[in-house]
mmCIF file of N, CA and C in Angstrom:
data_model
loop_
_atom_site.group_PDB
_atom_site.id
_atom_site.type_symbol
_atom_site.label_atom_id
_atom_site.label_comp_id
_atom_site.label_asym_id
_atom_site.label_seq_id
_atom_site.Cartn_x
_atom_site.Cartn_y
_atom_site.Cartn_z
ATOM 1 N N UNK A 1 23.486 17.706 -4.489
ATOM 2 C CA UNK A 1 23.826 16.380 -4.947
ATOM 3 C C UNK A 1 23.417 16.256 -6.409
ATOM 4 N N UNK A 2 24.478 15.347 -7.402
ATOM 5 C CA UNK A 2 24.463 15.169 -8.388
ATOM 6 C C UNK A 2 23.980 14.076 -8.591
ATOM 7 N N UNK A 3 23.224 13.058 -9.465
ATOM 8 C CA UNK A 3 22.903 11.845 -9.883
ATOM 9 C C UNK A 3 23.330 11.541 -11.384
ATOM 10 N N UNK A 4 24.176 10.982 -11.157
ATOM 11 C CA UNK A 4 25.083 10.564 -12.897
ATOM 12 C C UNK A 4 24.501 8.745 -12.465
ATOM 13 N N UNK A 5 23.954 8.497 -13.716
ATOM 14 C CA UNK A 5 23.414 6.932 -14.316
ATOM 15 C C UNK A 5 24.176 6.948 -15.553
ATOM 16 N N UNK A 6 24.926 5.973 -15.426
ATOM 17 C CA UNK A 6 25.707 5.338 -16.943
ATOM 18 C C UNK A 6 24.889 4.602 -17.288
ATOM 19 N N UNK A 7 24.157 3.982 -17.197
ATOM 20 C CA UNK A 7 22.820 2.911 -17.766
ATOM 21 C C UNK A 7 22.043 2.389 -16.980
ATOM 22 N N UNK A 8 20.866 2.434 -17.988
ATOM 23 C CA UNK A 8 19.554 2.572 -18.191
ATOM 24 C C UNK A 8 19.129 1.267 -16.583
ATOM 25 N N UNK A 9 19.767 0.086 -16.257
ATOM 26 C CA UNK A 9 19.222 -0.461 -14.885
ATOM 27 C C UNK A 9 19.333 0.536 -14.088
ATOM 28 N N UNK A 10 20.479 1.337 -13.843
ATOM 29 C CA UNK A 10 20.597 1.875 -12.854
ATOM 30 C C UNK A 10 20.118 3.171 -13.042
ATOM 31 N N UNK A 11 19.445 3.734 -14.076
ATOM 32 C CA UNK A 11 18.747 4.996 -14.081
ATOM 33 C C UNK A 11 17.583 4.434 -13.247
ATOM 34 N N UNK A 12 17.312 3.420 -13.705
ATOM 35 C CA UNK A 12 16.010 2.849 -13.147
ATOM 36 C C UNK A 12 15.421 2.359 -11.902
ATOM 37 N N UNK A 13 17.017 1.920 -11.042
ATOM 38 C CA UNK A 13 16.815 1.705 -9.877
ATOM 39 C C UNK A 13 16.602 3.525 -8.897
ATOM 40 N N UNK A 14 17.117 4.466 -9.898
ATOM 41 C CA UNK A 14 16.999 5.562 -8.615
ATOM 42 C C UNK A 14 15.991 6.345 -9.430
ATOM 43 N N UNK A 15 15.226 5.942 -10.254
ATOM 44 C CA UNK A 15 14.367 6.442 -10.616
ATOM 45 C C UNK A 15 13.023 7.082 -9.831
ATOM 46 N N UNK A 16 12.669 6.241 -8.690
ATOM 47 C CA UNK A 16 11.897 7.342 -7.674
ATOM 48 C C UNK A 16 12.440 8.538 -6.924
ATOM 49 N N UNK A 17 13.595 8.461 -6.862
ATOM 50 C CA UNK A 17 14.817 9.340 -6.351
ATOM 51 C C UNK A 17 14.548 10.977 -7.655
ATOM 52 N N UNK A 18 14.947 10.133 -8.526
ATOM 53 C CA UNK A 18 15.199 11.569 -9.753
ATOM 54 C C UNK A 18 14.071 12.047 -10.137
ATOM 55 N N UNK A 19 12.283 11.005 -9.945
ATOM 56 C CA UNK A 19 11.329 11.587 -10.052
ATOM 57 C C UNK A 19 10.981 12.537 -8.979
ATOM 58 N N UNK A 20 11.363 12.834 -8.162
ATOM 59 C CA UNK A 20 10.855 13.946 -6.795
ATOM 60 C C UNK A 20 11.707 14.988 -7.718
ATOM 61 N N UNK A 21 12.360 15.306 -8.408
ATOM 62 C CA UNK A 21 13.164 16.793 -9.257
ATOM 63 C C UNK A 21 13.822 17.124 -8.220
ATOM 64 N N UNK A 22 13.992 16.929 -7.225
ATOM 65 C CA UNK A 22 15.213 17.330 -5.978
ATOM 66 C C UNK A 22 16.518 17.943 -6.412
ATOM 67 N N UNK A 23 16.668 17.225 -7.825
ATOM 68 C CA UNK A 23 18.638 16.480 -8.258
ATOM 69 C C UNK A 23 18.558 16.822 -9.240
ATOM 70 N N UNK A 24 19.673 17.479 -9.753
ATOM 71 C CA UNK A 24 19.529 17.165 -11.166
ATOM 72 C C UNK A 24 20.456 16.016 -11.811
ATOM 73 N N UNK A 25 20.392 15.617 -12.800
ATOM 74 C CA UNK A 25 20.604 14.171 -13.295
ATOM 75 C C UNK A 25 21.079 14.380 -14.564
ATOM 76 N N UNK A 26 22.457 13.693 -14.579
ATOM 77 C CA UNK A 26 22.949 13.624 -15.562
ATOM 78 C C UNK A 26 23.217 11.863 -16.094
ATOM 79 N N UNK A 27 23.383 11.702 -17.508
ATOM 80 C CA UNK A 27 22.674 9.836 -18.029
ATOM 81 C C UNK A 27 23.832 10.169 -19.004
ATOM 82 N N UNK A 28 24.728 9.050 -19.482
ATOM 83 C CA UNK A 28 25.168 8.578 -20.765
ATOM 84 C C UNK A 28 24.439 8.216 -21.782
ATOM 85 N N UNK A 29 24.754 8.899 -22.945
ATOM 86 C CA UNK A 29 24.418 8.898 -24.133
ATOM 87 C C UNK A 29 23.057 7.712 -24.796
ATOM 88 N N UNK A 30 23.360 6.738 -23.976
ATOM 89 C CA UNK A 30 23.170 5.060 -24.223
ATOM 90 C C UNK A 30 21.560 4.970 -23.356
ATOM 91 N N UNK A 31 21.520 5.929 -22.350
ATOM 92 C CA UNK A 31 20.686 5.265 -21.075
ATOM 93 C C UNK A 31 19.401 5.635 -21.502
ATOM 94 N N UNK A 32 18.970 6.645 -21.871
ATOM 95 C CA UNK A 32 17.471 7.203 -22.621
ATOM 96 C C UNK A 32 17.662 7.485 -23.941
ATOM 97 N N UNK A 33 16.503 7.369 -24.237
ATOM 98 C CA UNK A 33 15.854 7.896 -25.936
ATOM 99 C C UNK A 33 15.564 8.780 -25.470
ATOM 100 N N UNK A 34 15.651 9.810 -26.882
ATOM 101 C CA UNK A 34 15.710 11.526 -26.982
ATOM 102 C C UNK A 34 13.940 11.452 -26.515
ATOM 103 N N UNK A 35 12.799 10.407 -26.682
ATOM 104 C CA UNK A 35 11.458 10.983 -26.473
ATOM 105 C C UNK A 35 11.302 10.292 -24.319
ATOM 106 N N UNK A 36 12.598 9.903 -24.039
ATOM 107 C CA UNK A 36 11.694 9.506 -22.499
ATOM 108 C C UNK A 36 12.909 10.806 -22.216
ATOM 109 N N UNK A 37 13.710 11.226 -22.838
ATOM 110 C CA UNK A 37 14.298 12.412 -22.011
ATOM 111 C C UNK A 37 13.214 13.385 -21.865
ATOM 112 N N UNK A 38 12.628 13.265 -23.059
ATOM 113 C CA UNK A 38 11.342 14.467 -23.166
ATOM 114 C C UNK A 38 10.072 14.484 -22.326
ATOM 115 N N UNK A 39 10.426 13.009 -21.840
ATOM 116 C CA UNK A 39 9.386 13.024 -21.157
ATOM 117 C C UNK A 39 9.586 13.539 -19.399
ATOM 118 N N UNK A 40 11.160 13.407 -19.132
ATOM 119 C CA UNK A 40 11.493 13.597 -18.097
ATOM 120 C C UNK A 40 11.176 15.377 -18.040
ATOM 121 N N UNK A 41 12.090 15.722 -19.020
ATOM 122 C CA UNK A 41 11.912 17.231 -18.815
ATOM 123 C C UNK A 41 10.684 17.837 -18.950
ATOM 124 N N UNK A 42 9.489 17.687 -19.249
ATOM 125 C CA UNK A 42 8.420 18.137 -19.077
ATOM 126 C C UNK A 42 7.571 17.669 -18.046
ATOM 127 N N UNK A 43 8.267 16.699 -16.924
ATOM 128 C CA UNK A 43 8.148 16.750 -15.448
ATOM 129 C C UNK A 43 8.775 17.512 -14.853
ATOM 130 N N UNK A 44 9.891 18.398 -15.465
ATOM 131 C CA UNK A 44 10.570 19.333 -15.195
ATOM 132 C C UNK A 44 11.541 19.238 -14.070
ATOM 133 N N UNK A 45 11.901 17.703 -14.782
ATOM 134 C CA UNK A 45 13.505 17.468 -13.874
ATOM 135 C C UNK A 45 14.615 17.960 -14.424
ATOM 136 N N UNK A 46 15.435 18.427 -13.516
ATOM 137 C CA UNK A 46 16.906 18.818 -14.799
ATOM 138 C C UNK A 46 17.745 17.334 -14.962
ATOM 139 N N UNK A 47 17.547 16.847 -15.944
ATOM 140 C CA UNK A 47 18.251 16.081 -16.561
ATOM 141 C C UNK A 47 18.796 16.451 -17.810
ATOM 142 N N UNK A 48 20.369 15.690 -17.962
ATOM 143 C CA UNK A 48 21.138 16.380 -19.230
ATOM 144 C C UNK A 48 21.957 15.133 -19.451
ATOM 145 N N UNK A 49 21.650 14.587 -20.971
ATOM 146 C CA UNK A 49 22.447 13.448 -21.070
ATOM 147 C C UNK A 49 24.108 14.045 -22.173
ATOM 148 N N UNK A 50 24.736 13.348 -22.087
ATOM 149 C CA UNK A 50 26.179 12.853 -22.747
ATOM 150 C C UNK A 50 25.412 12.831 -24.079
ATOM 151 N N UNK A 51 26.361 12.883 -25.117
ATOM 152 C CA UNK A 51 26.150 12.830 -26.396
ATOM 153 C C UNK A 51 26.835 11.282 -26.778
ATOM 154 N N UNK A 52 27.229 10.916 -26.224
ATOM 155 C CA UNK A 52 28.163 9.404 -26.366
ATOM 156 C C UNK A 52 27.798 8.665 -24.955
ATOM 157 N N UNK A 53 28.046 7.403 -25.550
ATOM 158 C CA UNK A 53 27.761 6.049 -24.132
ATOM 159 C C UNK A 53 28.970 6.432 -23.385
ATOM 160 N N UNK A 54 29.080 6.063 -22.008
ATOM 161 C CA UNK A 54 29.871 5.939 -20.973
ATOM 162 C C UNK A 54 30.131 4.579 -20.626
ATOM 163 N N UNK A 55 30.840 4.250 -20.591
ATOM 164 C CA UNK A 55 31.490 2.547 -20.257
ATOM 165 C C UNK A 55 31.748 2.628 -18.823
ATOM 166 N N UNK A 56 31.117 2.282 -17.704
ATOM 167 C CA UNK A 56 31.067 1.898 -16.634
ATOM 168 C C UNK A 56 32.103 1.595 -16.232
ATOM 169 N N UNK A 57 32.795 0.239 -17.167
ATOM 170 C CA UNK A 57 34.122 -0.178 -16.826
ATOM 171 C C UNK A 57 35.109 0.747 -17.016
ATOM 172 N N UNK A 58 35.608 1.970 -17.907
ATOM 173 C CA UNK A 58 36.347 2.283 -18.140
ATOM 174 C C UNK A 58 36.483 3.817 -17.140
ATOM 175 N N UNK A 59 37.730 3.717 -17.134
ATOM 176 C CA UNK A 59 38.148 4.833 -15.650
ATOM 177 C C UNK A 59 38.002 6.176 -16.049
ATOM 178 N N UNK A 60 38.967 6.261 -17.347
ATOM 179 C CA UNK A 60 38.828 7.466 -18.209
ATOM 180 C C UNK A 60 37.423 7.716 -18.349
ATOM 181 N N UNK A 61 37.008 7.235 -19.063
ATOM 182 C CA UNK A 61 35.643 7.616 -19.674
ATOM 183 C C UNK A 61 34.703 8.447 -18.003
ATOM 184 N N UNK A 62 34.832 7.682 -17.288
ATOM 185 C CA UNK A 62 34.207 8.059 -16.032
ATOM 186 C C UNK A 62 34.886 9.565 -15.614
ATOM 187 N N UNK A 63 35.882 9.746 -15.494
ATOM 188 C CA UNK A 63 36.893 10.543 -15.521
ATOM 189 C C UNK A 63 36.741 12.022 -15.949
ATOM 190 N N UNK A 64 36.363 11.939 -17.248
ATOM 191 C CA UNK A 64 35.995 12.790 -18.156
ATOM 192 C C UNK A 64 34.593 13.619 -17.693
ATOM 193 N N UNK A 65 33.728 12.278 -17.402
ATOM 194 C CA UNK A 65 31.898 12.837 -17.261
ATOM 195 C C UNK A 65 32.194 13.605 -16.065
ATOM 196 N N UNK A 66 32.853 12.630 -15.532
ATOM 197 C CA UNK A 66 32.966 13.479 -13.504
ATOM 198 C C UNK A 66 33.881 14.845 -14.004
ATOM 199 N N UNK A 67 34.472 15.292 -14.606
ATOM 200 C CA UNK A 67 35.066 16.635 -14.951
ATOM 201 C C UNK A 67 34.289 17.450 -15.829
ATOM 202 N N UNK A 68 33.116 17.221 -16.610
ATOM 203 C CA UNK A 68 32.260 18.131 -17.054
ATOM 204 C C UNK A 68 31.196 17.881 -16.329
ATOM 205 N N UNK A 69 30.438 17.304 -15.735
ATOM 206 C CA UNK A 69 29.671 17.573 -14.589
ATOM 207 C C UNK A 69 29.980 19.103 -13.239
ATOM 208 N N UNK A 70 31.332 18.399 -12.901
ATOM 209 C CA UNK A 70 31.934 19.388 -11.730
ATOM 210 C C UNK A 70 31.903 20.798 -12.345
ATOM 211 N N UNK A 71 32.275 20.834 -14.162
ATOM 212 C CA UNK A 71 32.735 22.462 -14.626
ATOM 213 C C UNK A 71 30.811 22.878 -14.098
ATOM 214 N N UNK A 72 29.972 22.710 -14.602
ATOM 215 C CA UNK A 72 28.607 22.701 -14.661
ATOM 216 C C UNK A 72 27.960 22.904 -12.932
ATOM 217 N N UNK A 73 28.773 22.365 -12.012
ATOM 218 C CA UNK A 73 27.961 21.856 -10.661
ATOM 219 C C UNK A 73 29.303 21.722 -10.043
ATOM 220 N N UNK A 74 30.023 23.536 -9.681
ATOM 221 C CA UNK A 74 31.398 23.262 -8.499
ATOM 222 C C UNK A 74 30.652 23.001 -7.531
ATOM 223 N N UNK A 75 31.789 22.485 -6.966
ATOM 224 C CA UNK A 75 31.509 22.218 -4.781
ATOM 225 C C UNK A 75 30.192 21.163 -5.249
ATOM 226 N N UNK A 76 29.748 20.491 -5.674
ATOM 227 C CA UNK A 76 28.440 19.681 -5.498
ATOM 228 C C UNK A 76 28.964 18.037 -5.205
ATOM 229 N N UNK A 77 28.115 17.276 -4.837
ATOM 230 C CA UNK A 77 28.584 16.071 -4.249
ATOM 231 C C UNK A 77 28.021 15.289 -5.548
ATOM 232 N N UNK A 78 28.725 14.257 -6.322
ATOM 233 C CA UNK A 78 28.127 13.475 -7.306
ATOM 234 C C UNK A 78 27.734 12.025 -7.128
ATOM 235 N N UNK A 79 26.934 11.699 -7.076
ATOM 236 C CA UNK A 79 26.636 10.154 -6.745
ATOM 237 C C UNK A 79 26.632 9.466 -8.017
ATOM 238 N N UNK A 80 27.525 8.293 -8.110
ATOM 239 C CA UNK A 80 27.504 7.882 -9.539
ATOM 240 C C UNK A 80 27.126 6.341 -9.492
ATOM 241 N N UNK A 81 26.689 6.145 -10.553
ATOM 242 C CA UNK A 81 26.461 4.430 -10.466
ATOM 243 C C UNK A 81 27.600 3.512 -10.666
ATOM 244 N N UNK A 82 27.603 2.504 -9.597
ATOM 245 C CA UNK A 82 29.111 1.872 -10.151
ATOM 246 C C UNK A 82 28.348 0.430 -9.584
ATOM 247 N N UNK A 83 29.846 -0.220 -9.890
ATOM 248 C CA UNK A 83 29.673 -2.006 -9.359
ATOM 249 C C UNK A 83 30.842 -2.431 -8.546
ATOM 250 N N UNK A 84 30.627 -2.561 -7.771
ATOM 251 C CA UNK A 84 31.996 -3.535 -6.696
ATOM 252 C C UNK A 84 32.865 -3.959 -7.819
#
């Protein structure tokens, strides 16, 4: 299982989730600063953010992350943050 957070609430709500290092975790551009990524990875979670924000709302944009995730992590199941 994959954990993709487009922003920073919802990194935060599965944040006891991504602290056990179980997952690795992928964040939009927008959701951490380069020093709490640093802080993640020297808990030695695999987390890997986007170089650009991800717009939640937008399909494409989602589209895109979910297709370089999958090249990175075939056959894996991705759990992504969304809203009704």
């Amino acid at each position: 299982m994959i954990i993709f957070a487009v922003t920073k609430e919802g990194f935060r709500e599965l944040e006891p989730v991504i602290k056990t290092g179980k997952y690795p975790v992928w964040v939009g551009g927008n959701v951490l600063s380069e020093s709490e990524l640093g802080r993640y990875r020297e808990m030695d979670i695999d987390i890997t953010n986007f170089s650009y924000e991800i717009d939640p709302a937008n399909d494409e944009e989602l589209d895109g992350a979910l297709a370089t995730i999958a090249e990175h992590h075939p056959e894996e199941r991705v759990w992504l943050e969304c809203r009704p």
